[in-house]
JSON list of C-alpha atoms and ligand atoms in Angstrom, two decimals:
[
{"chain": "Z", "resi": 1090, "resn": "MET", "atom": "CA", "xyz": [0.59, -3.32, 5.09]},
{"chain": "Z", "resi": 1091, "resn": "ILE", "atom": "CA", "xyz": [-1.24, -0.29, 6.42]},
{"chain": "Z", "resi": 1092, "resn": "ALA", "atom": "CA", "xyz": [-2.01, 2.73, 4.23]},
{"chain": "Z", "resi": 1093, "resn": "PRO", "atom": "CA", "xyz": [-3.49, 5.65, 6.18]},
{"chain": "Z", "resi": 1094, "resn": "SER", "atom": "CA", "xyz": [-5.89, 7.70, 4.06]},
{"chain": "Z", "resi": 1095, "resn": "LEU", "atom": "CA", "xyz": [-5.24, 11.44, 4.16]},
{"chain": "Z", "resi": 1096, "resn": "LEU", "atom": "CA", "xyz": [-8.92, 12.04, 3.40]},
{"chain": "Z", "resi": 1097, "resn": "SER", "atom": "CA", "xyz": [-9.48, 12.05, 7.16]},
{"chain": "Z", "resi": 1098, "resn": "ALA", "atom": "CA", "xyz": [-6.43, 14.24, 7.88]},
{"chain": "Z", "resi": 1099, "resn": "ASP", "atom": "CA", "xyz": [-6.24, 18.02, 8.27]},
{"chain": "Z", "resi": 1100, "resn": "PHE", "atom": "CA", "xyz": [-5.81, 19.26, 4.68]},
{"chain": "Z", "resi": 1101, "resn": "ALA", "atom": "CA", "xyz": [-4.27, 22.52, 5.93]},
{"chain": "Z", "resi": 1102, "resn": "ARG", "atom": "CA", "xyz": [-1.40, 20.54, 7.50]},
{"chain": "Z", "resi": 1103, "resn": "LEU", "atom": "CA", "xyz": [-0.84, 17.72, 5.00]},
{"chain": "Z", "resi": 1104, "resn": "ALA", "atom": "CA", "xyz": [2.94, 17.44, 5.45]},
{"chain": "Z", "resi": 1105, "resn": "ASP", "atom": "CA", "xyz": [2.59, 17.22, 9.25]},
{"chain": "Z", "resi": 1106, "resn": "GLU", "atom": "CA", "xyz": [-0.22, 14.70, 8.92]},
{"chain": "Z", "resi": 1107, "resn": "ALA", "atom": "CA", "xyz": [1.90, 12.55, 6.59]},
{"chain": "Z", "resi": 1108, "resn": "ASN", "atom": "CA", "xyz": [4.77, 12.66, 9.06]},
{"chain": "Z", "resi": 1109, "resn": "ALA", "atom": "CA", "xyz": [2.44, 11.76, 11.93]},
{"chain": "Z", "resi": 1110, "resn": "VAL", "atom": "CA", "xyz": [2.27, 8.19, 10.54]},
{"chain": "Z", "resi": 1111, "resn": "ARG", "atom": "CA", "xyz": [5.93, 7.47, 9.86]},
{"chain": "Z", "resi": 1112, "resn": "GLY", "atom": "CA", "xyz": [5.49, 3.72, 10.41]},
{"chain": "Z", "resi": 1113, "resn": "ALA", "atom": "CA", "xyz": [2.89, 3.50, 7.63]},
{"chain": "Z", "resi": 1114, "resn": "ASP", "atom": "CA", "xyz": [3.71, 1.42, 4.57]},
{"chain": "Z", "resi": 1115, "resn": "TRP", "atom": "CA", "xyz": [1.96, 3.65, 2.07]},
{"chain": "Z", "resi": 1116, "resn": "LEU", "atom": "CA", "xyz": [0.21, 6.98, 2.28]},
{"chain": "Z", "resi": 1117, "resn": "HIS", "atom": "CA", "xyz": [-3.19, 6.77, 0.57]},
{"chain": "Z", "resi": 1118, "resn": "VAL", "atom": "CA", "xyz": [-4.33, 9.90, -1.26]},
{"chain": "Z", "resi": 1119, "resn": "ASP", "atom": "CA", "xyz": [-7.92, 10.14, -2.50]},
{"chain": "Z", "resi": 1120, "resn": "VAL", "atom": "CA", "xyz": [-8.21, 12.23, -5.65]},
{"chain": "Z", "resi": 1121, "resn": "MET", "atom": "CA", "xyz": [-11.89, 13.02, -6.29]},
{"chain": "Z", "resi": 1122, "resn": "ASP", "atom": "CA", "xyz": [-13.14, 15.17, -9.15]},
{"chain": "Z", "resi": 1123, "resn": "GLY", "atom": "CA", "xyz": [-16.76, 15.82, -8.17]},
{"chain": "Z", "resi": 1124, "resn": "HIS", "atom": "CA", "xyz": [-17.93, 13.85, -11.24]},
{"chain": "Z", "resi": 1125, "resn": "PHE", "atom": "CA", "xyz": [-16.94, 10.20, -10.83]},
{"chain": "Z", "resi": 1126, "resn": "VAL", "atom": "CA", "xyz": [-17.86, 10.62, -7.16]},
{"chain": "Z", "resi": 1127, "resn": "PRO", "atom": "CA", "xyz": [-20.01, 13.32, -5.53]},
{"chain": "Z", "resi": 1128, "resn": "ASN", "atom": "CA", "xyz": [-17.07, 14.85, -3.65]},
{"chain": "Z", "resi": 1129, "resn": "LEU", "atom": "CA", "xyz": [-14.11, 17.02, -4.57]},
{"chain": "Z", "resi": 1130, "resn": "THR", "atom": "CA", "xyz": [-10.70, 16.80, -2.89]},
{"chain": "Z", "resi": 1131, "resn": "LEU", "atom": "CA", "xyz": [-7.35, 17.59, -4.44]},
{"chain": "Z", "resi": 1132, "resn": "GLY", "atom": "CA", "xyz": [-5.36, 17.10, -7.62]},
{"chain": "Z", "resi": 1133, "resn": "LEU", "atom": "CA", "xyz": [-1.87, 16.81, -9.03]},
{"chain": "Z", "resi": 1134, "resn": "PRO", "atom": "CA", "xyz": [-0.37, 20.07, -7.66]},
{"chain": "Z", "resi": 1135, "resn": "VAL", "atom": "CA", "xyz": [-1.21, 19.03, -4.11]},
{"chain": "Z", "resi": 1136, "resn": "VAL", "atom": "CA", "xyz": [0.08, 15.49, -4.69]},
{"chain": "Z", "resi": 1137, "resn": "GLU", "atom": "CA", "xyz": [3.34, 16.96, -6.02]},
{"chain": "Z", "resi": 1138, "resn": "ALA", "atom": "CA", "xyz": [3.69, 19.09, -2.88]},
{"chain": "Z", "resi": 1139, "resn": "LEU", "atom": "CA", "xyz": [3.01, 16.05, -0.72]},
{"chain": "Z", "resi": 1140, "resn": "LEU", "atom": "CA", "xyz": [5.56, 13.92, -2.58]},
{"chain": "Z", "resi": 1141, "resn": "ALA", "atom": "CA", "xyz": [8.17, 16.58, -1.82]},
{"chain": "Z", "resi": 1142, "resn": "SER", "atom": "CA", "xyz": [7.37, 16.47, 1.91]},
{"chain": "Z", "resi": 1143, "resn": "THR", "atom": "CA", "xyz": [7.27, 12.77, 2.78]},
{"chain": "Z", "resi": 1144, "resn": "GLU", "atom": "CA", "xyz": [9.44, 9.69, 2.42]},
{"chain": "Z", "resi": 1145, "resn": "ILE", "atom": "CA", "xyz": [6.46, 7.34, 2.67]},
{"chain": "Z", "resi": 1146, "resn": "PRO", "atom": "CA", "xyz": [5.49, 5.82, -0.70]},
{"chain": "Z", "resi": 1147, "resn": "VAL", "atom": "CA", "xyz": [2.39, 7.59, -2.00]},
{"chain": "Z", "resi": 1148, "resn": "ASP", "atom": "CA", "xyz": [-0.59, 5.54, -3.14]},
{"chain": "Z", "resi": 1149, "resn": "CYS", "atom": "CA", "xyz": [-2.92, 7.63, -5.32]},
{"chain": "Z", "resi": 1150, "resn": "HIS", "atom": "CA", "xyz": [-6.52, 6.49, -5.61]},
{"chain": "Z", "resi": 1151, "resn": "LEU", "atom": "CA", "xyz": [-8.02, 8.31, -8.57]},
{"chain": "Z", "resi": 1152, "resn": "MET", "atom": "CA", "xyz": [-11.79, 8.65, -8.31]},
{"chain": "Z", "resi": 1153, "resn": "ILE", "atom": "CA", "xyz": [-12.01, 10.65, -11.49]},
{"chain": "Z", "resi": 1154, "resn": "GLU", "atom": "CA", "xyz": [-14.01, 10.53, -14.70]},
{"chain": "Z", "resi": 1155, "resn": "ASP", "atom": "CA", "xyz": [-11.11, 10.60, -17.14]},
{"chain": "Z", "resi": 1156, "resn": "PRO", "atom": "CA", "xyz": [-8.19, 8.53, -15.84]},
{"chain": "Z", "resi": 1157, "resn": "ASP", "atom": "CA", "xyz": [-7.03, 7.89, -19.43]},
{"chain": "Z", "resi": 1158, "resn": "ARG", "atom": "CA", "xyz": [-6.08, 11.54, -19.57]},
{"chain": "Z", "resi": 1159, "resn": "TRP", "atom": "CA", "xyz": [-4.87, 12.26, -16.04]},
{"chain": "Z", "resi": 1160, "resn": "ALA", "atom": "CA", "xyz": [-3.49, 9.12, -14.38]},
{"chain": "Z", "resi": 1161, "resn": "VAL", "atom": "CA", "xyz": [-0.01, 9.11, -15.92]},
{"chain": "Z", "resi": 1162, "resn": "GLY", "atom": "CA", "xyz": [0.77, 12.55, -14.48]},
{"chain": "Z", "resi": 1163, "resn": "TYR", "atom": "CA", "xyz": [0.54, 11.13, -10.96]},
{"chain": "Z", "resi": 1164, "resn": "ALA", "atom": "CA", "xyz": [3.03, 8.43, -11.91]},
{"chain": "Z", "resi": 1165, "resn": "GLU", "atom": "CA", "xyz": [5.41, 10.90, -13.56]},
{"chain": "Z", "resi": 1166, "resn": "ALA", "atom": "CA", "xyz": [5.29, 13.01, -10.40]},
{"chain": "Z", "resi": 1167, "resn": "GLY", "atom": "CA", "xyz": [6.74, 10.10, -8.42]},
{"chain": "Z", "resi": 1168, "resn": "SER", "atom": "CA", "xyz": [3.78, 8.29, -6.86]},
{"chain": "Z", "resi": 1169, "resn": "TYR", "atom": "CA", "xyz": [4.57, 4.72, -5.84]},
{"chain": "Z", "resi": 1170, "resn": "ASN", "atom": "CA", "xyz": [1.22, 3.28, -6.94]},
{"chain": "Z", "resi": 1171, "resn": "VAL", "atom": "CA", "xyz": [-1.53, 4.87, -9.03]},
{"chain": "Z", "resi": 1172, "resn": "THR", "atom": "CA", "xyz": [-4.98, 3.28, -8.99]},
{"chain": "Z", "resi": 1173, "resn": "VAL", "atom": "CA", "xyz": [-7.72, 3.97, -11.53]},
{"chain": "Z", "resi": 1174, "resn": "HIS", "atom": "CA", "xyz": [-11.32, 2.78, -11.47]},
{"chain": "Z", "resi": 1175, "resn": "VAL", "atom": "CA", "xyz": [-12.31, 0.11, -13.97]},
{"chain": "Z", "resi": 1176, "resn": "GLU", "atom": "CA", "xyz": [-15.74, 1.79, -14.22]},
{"chain": "Z", "resi": 1177, "resn": "ALA", "atom": "CA", "xyz": [-14.09, 4.96, -15.57]},
{"chain": "Z", "resi": 1178, "resn": "ALA", "atom": "CA", "xyz": [-11.15, 3.70, -17.63]},
{"chain": "Z", "resi": 1179, "resn": "ARG", "atom": "CA", "xyz": [-11.67, 3.55, -21.42]},
{"chain": "Z", "resi": 1180, "resn": "ASP", "atom": "CA", "xyz": [-8.39, 1.76, -22.22]},
{"chain": "Z", "resi": 1181, "resn": "PRO", "atom": "CA", "xyz": [-7.23, 0.16, -18.98]},
{"chain": "Z", "resi": 1182, "resn": "VAL", "atom": "CA", "xyz": [-4.43, -1.86, -20.62]},
{"chain": "Z", "resi": 1183, "resn": "ARG", "atom": "CA", "xyz": [-2.95, 1.32, -22.10]},
{"chain": "Z", "resi": 1184, "resn": "ILE", "atom": "CA", "xyz": [-3.25, 3.09, -18.74]},
{"chain": "Z", "resi": 1185, "resn": "ALA", "atom": "CA", "xyz": [-1.41, 0.27, -16.95]},
{"chain": "Z", "resi": 1186, "resn": "LYS", "atom": "CA", "xyz": [1.38, 0.34, -19.54]},
{"chain": "Z", "resi": 1187, "resn": "ASP", "atom": "CA", "xyz": [1.73, 4.10, -19.27]},
{"chain": "Z", "resi": 1188, "resn": "LEU", "atom": "CA", "xyz": [1.80, 4.02, -15.47]},
{"chain": "Z", "resi": 1189, "resn": "ARG", "atom": "CA", "xyz": [4.48, 1.34, -15.43]},
{"chain": "Z", "resi": 1190, "resn": "ALA", "atom": "CA", "xyz": [6.51, 3.10, -18.12]},
{"chain": "Z", "resi": 1191, "resn": "ALA", "atom": "CA", "xyz": [6.44, 6.21, -15.92]},
{"chain": "Z", "resi": 1192, "resn": "GLY", "atom": "CA", "xyz": [7.91, 4.17, -13.06]},
{"chain": "Z", "resi": 1193, "resn": "ALA", "atom": "CA", "xyz": [4.84, 3.55, -10.90]},
{"chain": "Z", "resi": 1194, "resn": "LYS", "atom": "CA", "xyz": [2.90, 0.46, -9.97]},
{"chain": "Z", "resi": 1195, "resn": "ALA", "atom": "CA", "xyz": [-0.46, 0.25, -11.72]},
{"chain": "Z", "resi": 1196, "resn": "GLY", "atom": "CA", "xyz": [-3.61, -0.26, -9.67]},
{"chain": "Z", "resi": 1197, "resn": "LEU", "atom": "CA", "xyz": [-7.16, -1.15, -10.69]},
{"chain": "Z", "resi": 1198, "resn": "SER", "atom": "CA", "xyz": [-10.13, -0.48, -8.42]},
{"chain": "Z", "resi": 1199, "resn": "VAL", "atom": "CA", "xyz": [-13.65, -1.89, -8.35]},
{"chain": "Z", "resi": 1200, "resn": "LYS", "atom": "CA", "xyz": [-16.62, -0.22, -6.63]},
{"chain": "Z", "resi": 1201, "resn": "PRO", "atom": "CA", "xyz": [-18.62, -2.44, -4.24]},
{"chain": "Z", "resi": 1202, "resn": "LYS", "atom": "CA", "xyz": [-21.21, -3.45, -6.85]},
{"chain": "Z", "resi": 1203, "resn": "THR", "atom": "CA", "xyz": [-18.73, -4.06, -9.68]},
{"chain": "Z", "resi": 1204, "resn": "PRO", "atom": "CA", "xyz": [-17.98, -7.77, -10.16]},
{"chain": "Z", "resi": 1205, "resn": "ILE", "atom": "CA", "xyz": [-14.39, -8.86, -10.56]},
{"chain": "Z", "resi": 1206, "resn": "GLU", "atom": "CA", "xyz": [-14.83, -11.88, -12.84]},
{"chain": "Z", "resi": 1207, "resn": "PRO", "atom": "CA", "xyz": [-14.95, -9.90, -16.13]},
{"chain": "Z", "resi": 1208, "resn": "TYR", "atom": "CA", "xyz": [-11.60, -8.29, -15.25]},
{"chain": "Z", "resi": 1209, "resn": "LEU", "atom": "CA", "xyz": [-9.50, -11.26, -14.19]},
{"chain": "Z", "resi": 1210, "resn": "GLU", "atom": "CA", "xyz": [-7.58, -11.28, -17.51]},
{"chain": "Z", "resi": 1211, "resn": "LEU", "atom": "CA", "xyz": [-7.12, -7.54, -17.43]},
{"chain": "Z", "resi": 1212, "resn": "LEU", "atom": "CA", "xyz": [-5.56, -7.76, -13.97]},
{"chain": "Z", "resi": 1213, "resn": "SER", "atom": "CA", "xyz": [-2.50, -9.51, -15.44]},
{"chain": "Z", "resi": 1214, "resn": "HIS", "atom": "CA", "xyz": [-1.49, -6.02, -16.62]},
{"chain": "Z", "resi": 1215, "resn": "TYR", "atom": "CA", "xyz": [-1.82, -4.58, -13.12]},
{"chain": "Z", "resi": 1216, "resn": "ASP", "atom": "CA", "xyz": [0.23, -4.71, -9.93]},
{"chain": "Z", "resi": 1217, "resn": "THR", "atom": "CA", "xyz": [-2.47, -3.90, -7.40]},
{"chain": "Z", "resi": 1218, "resn": "LEU", "atom": "CA", "xyz": [-6.21, -4.49, -7.06]},
{"chain": "Z", "resi": 1219, "resn": "LEU", "atom": "CA", "xyz": [-8.13, -2.05, -4.85]},
{"chain": "Z", "resi": 1220, "resn": "VAL", "atom": "CA", "xyz": [-11.41, -3.52, -3.64]},
{"chain": "Z", "resi": 1221, "resn": "MET", "atom": "CA", "xyz": [-13.74, -0.78, -2.41]},
{"chain": "Z", "resi": 1222, "resn": "SER", "atom": "CA", "xyz": [-15.58, -1.77, 0.74]},
{"chain": "Z", "resi": 1223, "resn": "VAL", "atom": "CA", "xyz": [-17.75, 1.38, 0.81]},
{"chain": "Z", "resi": 1224, "resn": "GLU", "atom": "CA", "xyz": [-19.27, 3.42, -2.01]},
{"chain": "Z", "resi": 1225, "resn": "PRO", "atom": "CA", "xyz": [-16.39, 5.72, -2.97]},
{"chain": "Z", "resi": 1226, "resn": "GLY", "atom": "CA", "xyz": [-16.62, 9.39, -2.09]},
{"chain": "Z", "resi": 1227, "resn": "PHE", "atom": "CA", "xyz": [-16.50, 9.80, 1.65]},
{"chain": "Z", "resi": 1228, "resn": "GLY", "atom": "CA", "xyz": [-14.63, 8.59, 4.72]},
{"chain": "Z", "resi": 1229, "resn": "GLY", "atom": "CA", "xyz": [-16.26, 7.21, 7.85]},
{"chain": "Z", "resi": 1230, "resn": "GLN", "atom": "CA", "xyz": [-18.76, 4.86, 6.18]},
{"chain": "Z", "resi": 1231, "resn": "ALA", "atom": "CA", "xyz": [-19.62, 1.33, 7.33]},
{"chain": "Z", "resi": 1232, "resn": "PHE", "atom": "CA", "xyz": [-17.62, -1.63, 5.98]},
{"chain": "Z", "resi": 1233, "resn": "MET", "atom": "CA", "xyz": [-19.42, -3.87, 3.44]},
{"chain": "Z", "resi": 1234, "resn": "PRO", "atom": "CA", "xyz": [-18.29, -7.44, 4.25]},
{"chain": "Z", "resi": 1235, "resn": "GLU", "atom": "CA", "xyz": [-19.84, -8.88, 1.07]},
{"chain": "Z", "resi": 1236, "resn": "VAL", "atom": "CA", "xyz": [-16.99, -7.42, -1.03]},
{"chain": "Z", "resi": 1237, "resn": "LEU", "atom": "CA", "xyz": [-14.60, -9.89, 0.60]},
{"chain": "Z", "resi": 1238, "resn": "ASP", "atom": "CA", "xyz": [-15.87, -12.51, -1.85]},
{"chain": "Z", "resi": 1239, "resn": "LYS", "atom": "CA", "xyz": [-14.00, -10.57, -4.55]},
{"chain": "Z", "resi": 1240, "resn": "VAL", "atom": "CA", "xyz": [-10.80, -10.80, -2.53]},
{"chain": "Z", "resi": 1241, "resn": "ARG", "atom": "CA", "xyz": [-11.31, -14.54, -2.26]},
{"chain": "Z", "resi": 1242, "resn": "VAL", "atom": "CA", "xyz": [-11.94, -14.84, -6.01]},
{"chain": "Z", "resi": 1243, "resn": "ALA", "atom": "CA", "xyz": [-8.74, -12.90, -6.75]},
{"chain": "Z", "resi": 1244, "resn": "ARG", "atom": "CA", "xyz": [-6.81, -15.18, -4.42]},
{"chain": "Z", "resi": 1245, "resn": "LYS", "atom": "CA", "xyz": [-8.41, -18.34, -5.81]},
{"chain": "Z", "resi": 1246, "resn": "HIS", "atom": "CA", "xyz": [-7.37, -17.40, -9.34]},
{"chain": "Z", "resi": 1247, "resn": "GLY", "atom": "CA", "xyz": [-3.81, -16.97, -8.16]},
{"chain": "Z", "resi": 1248, "resn": "LEU", "atom": "CA", "xyz": [-3.64, -13.42, -9.46]},
{"chain": "Z", "resi": 1249, "resn": "ARG", "atom": "CA", "xyz": [-0.23, -11.96, -8.80]},
{"chain": "Z", "resi": 1250, "resn": "VAL", "atom": "CA", "xyz": [-1.66, -8.63, -7.72]},
{"chain": "Z", "resi": 1251, "resn": "LEU", "atom": "CA", "xyz": [-1.32, -7.11, -4.32]},
{"chain": "Z", "resi": 1252, "resn": "VAL", "atom": "CA", "xyz": [-4.85, -6.80, -2.93]},
{"chain": "Z", "resi": 1253, "resn": "GLU", "atom": "CA", "xyz": [-5.81, -3.58, -1.19]},
{"chain": "Z", "resi": 1254, "resn": "ILE", "atom": "CA", "xyz": [-9.07, -2.88, 0.61]},
{"chain": "Z", "resi": 1255, "resn": "ASP", "atom": "CA", "xyz": [-10.50, 0.59, 1.13]},
{"chain": "Z", "resi": 1256, "resn": "GLY", "atom": "CA", "xyz": [-13.42, 1.77, 3.24]},
{"chain": "Z", "resi": 1257, "resn": "GLY", "atom": "CA", "xyz": [-14.60, 1.12, 6.78]},
{"chain": "Z", "resi": 1258, "resn": "ILE", "atom": "CA", "xyz": [-11.40, -0.59, 7.92]},
{"chain": "Z", "resi": 1259, "resn": "ASN", "atom": "CA", "xyz": [-10.97, -0.37, 11.68]},
{"chain": "Z", "resi": 1260, "resn": "MET", "atom": "CA", "xyz": [-10.13, -2.58, 14.67]},
{"chain": "Z", "resi": 1261, "resn": "ASP", "atom": "CA", "xyz": [-13.47, -4.41, 14.30]},
{"chain": "Z", "resi": 1262, "resn": "THR", "atom": "CA", "xyz": [-13.29, -5.13, 10.57]},
{"chain": "Z", "resi": 1263, "resn": "ILE", "atom": "CA", "xyz": [-9.60, -5.55, 9.69]},
{"chain": "Z", "resi": 1264, "resn": "GLU", "atom": "CA", "xyz": [-9.34, -9.16, 10.85]},
{"chain": "Z", "resi": 1265, "resn": "GLN", "atom": "CA", "xyz": [-12.01, -10.52, 8.51]},
{"chain": "Z", "resi": 1266, "resn": "ALA", "atom": "CA", "xyz": [-10.37, -8.69, 5.60]},
{"chain": "Z", "resi": 1267, "resn": "ALA", "atom": "CA", "xyz": [-6.99, -10.17, 6.54]},
{"chain": "Z", "resi": 1268, "resn": "GLU", "atom": "CA", "xyz": [-8.50, -13.64, 6.69]},
{"chain": "Z", "resi": 1269, "resn": "ALA", "atom": "CA", "xyz": [-9.95, -13.20, 3.20]},
{"chain": "Z", "resi": 1270, "resn": "GLY", "atom": "CA", "xyz": [-6.45, -12.53, 1.87]},
{"chain": "Z", "resi": 1271, "resn": "VAL", "atom": "CA", "xyz": [-6.05, -8.74, 1.77]},
{"chain": "Z", "resi": 1272, "resn": "ASP", "atom": "CA", "xyz": [-2.43, -7.52, 1.70]},
{"chain": "Z", "resi": 1273, "resn": "CYS", "atom": "CA", "xyz": [-2.84, -3.79, 2.22]},
{"chain": "Z", "resi": 1274, "resn": "PHE", "atom": "CA", "xyz": [-5.42, -2.04, 4.39]},
{"chain": "Z", "resi": 1275, "resn": "VAL", "atom": "CA", "xyz": [-6.43, 1.57, 3.74]},
{"chain": "Z", "resi": 1276, "resn": "ALA", "atom": "CA", "xyz": [-7.73, 3.30, 6.86]},
{"chain": "Z", "resi": 1277, "resn": "GLY", "atom": "CA", "xyz": [-8.79, 6.93, 7.10]},
{"chain": "Z", "resi": 1278, "resn": "SER", "atom": "CA", "xyz": [-10.96, 7.68, 10.11]},
{"chain": "Z", "resi": 1279, "resn": "ALA", "atom": "CA", "xyz": [-9.50, 4.75, 12.11]},
{"chain": "Z", "resi": 1280, "resn": "VAL", "atom": "CA", "xyz": [-6.05, 6.37, 11.85]},
{"chain": "Z", "resi": 1281, "resn": "TYR", "atom": "CA", "xyz": [-6.60, 10.12, 11.71]},
{"chain": "Z", "resi": 1282, "resn": "GLY", "atom": "CA", "xyz": [-9.60, 10.01, 14.04]},
{"chain": "Z", "resi": 1283, "resn": "ALA", "atom": "CA", "xyz": [-7.36, 8.50, 16.74]},
{"chain": "Z", "resi": 1284, "resn": "ASP", "atom": "CA", "xyz": [-5.54, 10.61, 19.32]},
{"chain": "Z", "resi": 1285, "resn": "ASP", "atom": "CA", "xyz": [-2.24, 9.09, 18.23]},
{"chain": "Z", "resi": 1286, "resn": "PRO", "atom": "CA", "xyz": [-2.32, 8.20, 14.50]},
{"chain": "Z", "resi": 1287, "resn": "ALA", "atom": "CA", "xyz": [1.06, 6.41, 14.58]},
{"chain": "Z", "resi": 1288, "resn": "ALA", "atom": "CA", "xyz": [-0.11, 4.16, 17.43]},
{"chain": "Z", "resi": 1289, "resn": "ALA", "atom": "CA", "xyz": [-3.36, 3.47, 15.56]},
{"chain": "Z", "resi": 1290, "resn": "VAL", "atom": "CA", "xyz": [-1.34, 2.25, 12.56]},
{"chain": "Z", "resi": 1291, "resn": "GLU", "atom": "CA", "xyz": [0.58, -0.18, 14.76]},
{"chain": "Z", "resi": 1292, "resn": "ARG", "atom": "CA", "xyz": [-2.59, -1.41, 16.47]},
{"chain": "Z", "resi": 1293, "resn": "LEU", "atom": "CA", "xyz": [-4.24, -2.10, 13.11]},
{"chain": "Z", "resi": 1294, "resn": "ARG", "atom": "CA", "xyz": [-1.14, -3.90, 11.85]},
{"chain": "Z", "resi": 1295, "resn": "ALA", "atom": "CA", "xyz": [-1.03, -6.10, 14.96]},
{"chain": "Z", "resi": 1296, "resn": "ARG", "atom": "CA", "xyz": [-4.72, -6.94, 14.63]},
{"chain": "Z", "resi": 1297, "resn": "ALA", "atom": "CA", "xyz": [-4.38, -7.80, 10.93]},
{"chain": "Z", "resi": 1298, "resn": "THR", "atom": "CA", "xyz": [-1.48, -10.18, 11.51]},
{"chain": "Z", "resi": 1299, "resn": "ARG", "atom": "CA", "xyz": [-2.87, -11.86, 14.63]},
{"chain": "Z", "resi": 1300, "resn": "GLU", "atom": "CA", "xyz": [-4.57, -14.81, 12.98]},
{"chain": "Z", "resi": 1301, "resn": "SER", "atom": "CA", "xyz": [-3.57, -14.69, 9.35]},
{"chain": "L", "resi": 1427, "resn": "DX5", "atom": "C1", "xyz": [-13.44, 6.70, 0.16]},
{"chain": "L", "resi": 1427, "resn": "DX5", "atom": "C2", "xyz": [-11.95, 6.67, 0.08]},
{"chain": "L", "resi": 1427, "resn": "DX5", "atom": "C3", "xyz": [-11.27, 6.09, 1.26]},
{"chain": "L", "resi": 1427, "resn": "DX5", "atom": "C4", "xyz": [-11.57, 6.76, 2.58]},
{"chain": "L", "resi": 1427, "resn": "DX5", "atom": "C5", "xyz": [-11.68, 5.67, 3.60]},
{"chain": "L", "resi": 1427, "resn": "DX5", "atom": "O1", "xyz": [-13.97, 6.90, -1.09]},
{"chain": "L", "resi": 1427, "resn": "DX5", "atom": "O2", "xyz": [-11.51, 5.96, -1.06]},
{"chain": "L", "resi": 1427, "resn": "DX5", "atom": "O3", "xyz": [-9.86, 6.00, 1.05]},
{"chain": "L", "resi": 1427, "resn": "DX5", "atom": "O4", "xyz": [-10.59, 7.67, 3.01]},
{"chain": "L", "resi": 1427, "resn": "DX5", "atom": "O5", "xyz": [-12.08, 6.22, 4.79]},
{"chain": "L", "resi": 1427, "resn": "DX5", "atom": "P1", "xyz": [-12.47, 5.32, 6.05]},
{"chain": "L", "resi": 1427, "resn": "DX5", "atom": "O6", "xyz": [-11.27, 4.50, 6.38]},
{"chain": "L", "resi": 1427, "resn": "DX5", "atom": "O7", "xyz": [-12.81, 6.31, 7.09]},
{"chain": "L", "resi": 1427, "resn": "DX5", "atom": "O8", "xyz": [-13.64, 4.48, 5.64]},
{"chain": "L", "resi": 1428, "resn": "ZN", "atom": "ZN1", "xyz": [-9.32, 5.60, -1.24]}
]
């Protein structure tokens, strides 16, 4: 699955940018609060407007300090998947239950330096695991291949989560992530930096499925 990240899109034309990638599986939306990460993007009102203007399932990645307070609102608004960071969540089991009760899939994300082993049990409450392959905050950074070990650990433990990877995914890096067992590839600059974003999605998908 390919999830274009709107972080690299034109924020003044979000509906058009969403519709420019109609073949995408999910639309990845990076919510940053300027505290959990040193960047500020958008919040629930903009996500609500986006949900009303696209048919593509919306995948919200919350890089915020207080997901216990804010995450459920993104699920209630109609997001398909809502991901919180394990480094920020105070009661991640409660968050997962609330997200699911509101009708969304529940996602848990780990920053590049956060190990996954302490959270293997916790992940039984979650539907998706988002492995960050750059330090969260900005698009266009270089892929960190060492995080693929976490994907392999998740696979080895037979976790029934869908594994997403986020950061630095492009035509040069997507294959190694696919080989490690990633299911869903987030790509910002590789999609919206291309002349034809829809074609870029298809190229990435073809490259990811070539040898896996
Ligand atoms: C970074 C965000 C990513 C970002 C990826 O913190 O979580 O979703 O958009 O951008 P690229 O694909 O350009 O690395
Ligand atoms: Zn993201």
